Amino acid sequence: MNESGGGTLSFSNSYDVNNFEVIEVPEDILASFDAGDVLEIIGREDNKAVLITNKRSYALRSVESSNTQLLVKFPNEPAQKKRRVDKENGERKKIPVYGSITRHHALMPI
């Protein structure tokens, strides 16, 4: 058994489908966010949403997918303990699945 491999997926009690909103973000916006710039999403329920940065505005477009993406959270462990298999009993560690999505939002410059 590969000790550096994954683990066993386990659906958490709080698992929910499409309860998350995911935005595909280009590198320049991610760099702005990391630099502390303000990102704001504006719009009303009856309007299309717009993401505004210090330099540009982007229309948010919903993109459907035929593939389901599972959202997991790996435990915060030191690098030497990132092994997904318990050395003592050989069992795979459980990785909780908190939700899944079938759509995400893409940004289109305007």
C-alpha positions in Angstrom: 0.0 0.0 0.0 1.3 3.4 -0.9 1.7 5.4 2.3 1.8 8.8 0.6 -1.5 8.1 -1.2 -4.9 9.6 -0.5 -7.3 8.5 2.2 -10.9 7.2 2.5 -13.6 9.8 1.6 -16.2 10.1 4.3 -19.3 12.3 3.9 -19.6 14.7 6.8 -22.9 15.3 8.7 -22.9 18.8 7.2 -22.6 17.5 3.6 -24.7 19.6 1.2 -25.0 19.8 -2.6 -24.5 23.2 -4.3 -24.5 24.9 -0.9 -21.2 26.6 -1.9 -20.4 29.3 -4.5 -17.1 28.8 -6.2 -15.5 31.5 -8.4 -12.7 30.7 -10.9 -10.2 33.5 -10.3 -7.4 34.5 -12.7 -3.9 34.9 -11.4 -4.0 38.8 -11.5 -7.1 38.9 -9.3 -5.6 36.4 -6.9 -2.4 38.5 -6.7 -4.5 41.6 -5.9 -6.4 39.7 -3.2 -3.1 38.5 -1.7 -1.8 42.0 -1.7 -4.8 43.2 0.4 -6.7 44.9 -2.4 -10.5 45.1 -1.9 -12.6 42.9 -4.1 -16.3 43.7 -4.2 -19.2 41.9 -5.7 -22.2 44.2 -6.5 -25.6 43.6 -8.1 -29.1 42.9 -7.2 -31.1 39.7 -7.3 -32.7 40.8 -10.6 -29.4 42.0 -12.1 -26.2 40.2 -13.1 -23.4 40.3 -10.5 -20.2 42.2 -11.1 -16.9 41.7 -9.4 -15.0 45.0 -9.0 -11.2 45.3 -8.3 -9.1 48.4 -8.0 -8.2 48.1 -11.7 -11.0 46.3 -13.5 -14.6 45.0 -13.4 -15.7 41.5 -14.3 -19.2 40.1 -15.0 -19.9 36.8 -13.1 -21.2 34.0 -15.3 -22.5 30.8 -14.0 -21.0 27.7 -15.7 -22.7 24.3 -15.3 -20.7 21.1 -15.4 -21.7 17.6 -16.0 -19.0 16.5 -13.5 -19.6 16.7 -9.8 -16.7 18.2 -7.8 -16.4 17.1 -4.2 -15.2 19.7 -1.6 -12.9 18.2 1.0 -10.8 19.6 3.8 -7.6 18.0 4.7 -6.6 18.2 8.4 -3.9 20.7 9.2 -0.9 18.5 10.0 2.8 19.1 10.0 4.5 18.1 6.7 6.0 14.9 8.2 2.5 13.7 9.3 0.8 14.2 5.9 0.7 10.5 5.5 -2.9 9.4 4.7 -2.3 5.8 6.0 -2.0 5.2 9.7 1.4 3.5 10.2 0.4 1.5 13.2 -2.7 -0.3 11.9 -2.3 0.3 8.1 -5.8 1.9 7.8 -6.4 4.8 5.5 -7.3 8.1 7.2 -10.7 9.5 6.6 -11.0 12.6 4.6 -14.3 14.4 5.2 -16.4 15.6 2.2 -18.3 18.8 3.1 -20.1 19.4 -0.1 -20.2 19.1 -3.8 -20.8 21.5 -6.7 -21.9 21.1 -10.3 -21.4 24.7 -11.2 -19.0 27.5 -10.7 -18.7 31.2 -11.6 -16.4 32.4 -14.3 -15.2 36.0 -14.6 -15.5 37.9 -17.9 -13.8 41.3 -18.2 -16.2 44.2 -19.0 
